[in-house]
CSV table of C-alpha atoms in Angstrom, one decimal:
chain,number,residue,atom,x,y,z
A,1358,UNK,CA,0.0,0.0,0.0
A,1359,UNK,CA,1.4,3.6,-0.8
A,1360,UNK,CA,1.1,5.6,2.5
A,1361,UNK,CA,1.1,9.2,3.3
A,1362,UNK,CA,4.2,9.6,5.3
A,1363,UNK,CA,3.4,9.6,9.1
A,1364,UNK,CA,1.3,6.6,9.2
A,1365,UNK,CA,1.0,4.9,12.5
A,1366,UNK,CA,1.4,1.0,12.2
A,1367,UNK,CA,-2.6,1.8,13.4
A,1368,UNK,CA,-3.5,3.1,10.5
A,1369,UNK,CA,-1.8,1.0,7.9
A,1370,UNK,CA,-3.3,-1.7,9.4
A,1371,UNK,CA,-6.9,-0.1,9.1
A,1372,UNK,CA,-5.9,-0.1,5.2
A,1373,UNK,CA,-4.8,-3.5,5.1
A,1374,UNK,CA,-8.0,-4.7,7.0
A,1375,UNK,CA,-10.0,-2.6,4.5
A,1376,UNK,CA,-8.4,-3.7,1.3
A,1377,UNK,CA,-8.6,-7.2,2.5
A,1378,UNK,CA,-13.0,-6.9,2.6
A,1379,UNK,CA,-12.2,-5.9,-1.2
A,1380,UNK,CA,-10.6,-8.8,-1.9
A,1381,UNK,CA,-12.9,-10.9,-0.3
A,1382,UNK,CA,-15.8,-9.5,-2.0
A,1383,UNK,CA,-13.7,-9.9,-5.4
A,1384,UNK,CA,-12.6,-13.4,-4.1
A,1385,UNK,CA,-9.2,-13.2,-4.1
A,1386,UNK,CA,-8.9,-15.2,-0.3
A,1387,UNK,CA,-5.3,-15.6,-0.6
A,1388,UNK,CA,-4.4,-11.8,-1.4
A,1389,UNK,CA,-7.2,-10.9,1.3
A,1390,UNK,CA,-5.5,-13.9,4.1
A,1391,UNK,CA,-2.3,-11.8,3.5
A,1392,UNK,CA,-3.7,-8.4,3.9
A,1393,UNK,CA,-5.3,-10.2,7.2
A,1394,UNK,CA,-1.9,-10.9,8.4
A,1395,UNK,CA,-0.1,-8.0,7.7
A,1396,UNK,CA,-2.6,-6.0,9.6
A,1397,UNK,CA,-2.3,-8.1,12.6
A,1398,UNK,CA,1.5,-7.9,12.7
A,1399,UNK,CA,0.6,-4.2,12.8
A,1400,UNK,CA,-2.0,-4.1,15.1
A,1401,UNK,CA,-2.7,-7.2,16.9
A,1402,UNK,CA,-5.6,-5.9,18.4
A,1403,UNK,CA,-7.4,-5.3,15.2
A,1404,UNK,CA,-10.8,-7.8,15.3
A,1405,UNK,CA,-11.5,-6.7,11.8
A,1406,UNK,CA,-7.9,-8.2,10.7
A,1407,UNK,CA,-8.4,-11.5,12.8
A,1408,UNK,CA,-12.3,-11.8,11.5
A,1409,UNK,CA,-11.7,-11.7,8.0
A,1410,UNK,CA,-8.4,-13.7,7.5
A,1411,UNK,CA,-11.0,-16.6,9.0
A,1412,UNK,CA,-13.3,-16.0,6.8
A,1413,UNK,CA,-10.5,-15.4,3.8
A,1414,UNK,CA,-8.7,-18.9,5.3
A,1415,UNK,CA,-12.1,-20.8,5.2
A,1416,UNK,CA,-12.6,-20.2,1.7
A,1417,UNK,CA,-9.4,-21.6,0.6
A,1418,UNK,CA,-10.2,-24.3,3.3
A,1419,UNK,CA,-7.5,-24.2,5.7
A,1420,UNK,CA,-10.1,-24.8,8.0
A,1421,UNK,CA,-7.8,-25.1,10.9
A,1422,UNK,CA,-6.1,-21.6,10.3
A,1423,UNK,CA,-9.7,-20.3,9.9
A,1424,UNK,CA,-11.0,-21.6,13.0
A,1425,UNK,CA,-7.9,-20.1,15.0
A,1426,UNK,CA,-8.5,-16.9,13.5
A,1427,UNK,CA,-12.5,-16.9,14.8
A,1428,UNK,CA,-11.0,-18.4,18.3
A,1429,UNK,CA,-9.4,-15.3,18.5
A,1430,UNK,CA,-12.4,-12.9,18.1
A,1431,UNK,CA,-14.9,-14.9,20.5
A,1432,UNK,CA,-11.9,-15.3,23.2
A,1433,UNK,CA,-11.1,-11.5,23.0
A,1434,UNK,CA,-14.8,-10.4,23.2
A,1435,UNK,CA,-14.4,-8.5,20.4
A,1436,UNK,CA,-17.9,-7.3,19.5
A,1437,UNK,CA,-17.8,-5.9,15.7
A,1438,UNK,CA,-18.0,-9.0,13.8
A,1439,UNK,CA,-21.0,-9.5,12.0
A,1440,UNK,CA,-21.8,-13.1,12.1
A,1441,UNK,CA,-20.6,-13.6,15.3
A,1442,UNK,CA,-23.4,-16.5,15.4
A,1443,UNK,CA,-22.0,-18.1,12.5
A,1444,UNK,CA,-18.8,-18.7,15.1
């Protein structure tokens, strides 16, 4: 991603969790899992990061990376994930 200079790791990973829901709505799981990851390495607190590499990980079936990933959101009581039942 080109970044204005200044960036906190904060915000880049806000752009890598956002450019990683493009992907999964164009399908591209593997670009979006990696987008996932990076914005975790930046902000490890980041549910959106953590909720949608599971989702990008369960749709190239690496089921038990996927299920990991939604561990993660129901054990941190995060409480923006959509389908939150679907865990």
């Amino acid at each position: 991603l080109v970044l204005m200079d200044g960036a906190t790791a904060k915000e880049r990973a806000v752009l890598h969790a956002n450019r990683a829901q493009a992907l999964l709505i164009l399908k591209e799981f593997a670009l979006a899992a990696k987008d996932c990851d990076k914005c975790i390495e930046l902000d490890a607190d980041n549910e959106k990061g953590w909720y949608r590499g599971g989702v990008a990980l369960e749709n190239l079936k690496q089921y038990d990376a996927a299920e990991k990933k939604f561990q993660h959101v129901l054990d941190k009581g995060y409480t923006k994930s959509k389908d939150k039942a679907a865990l």
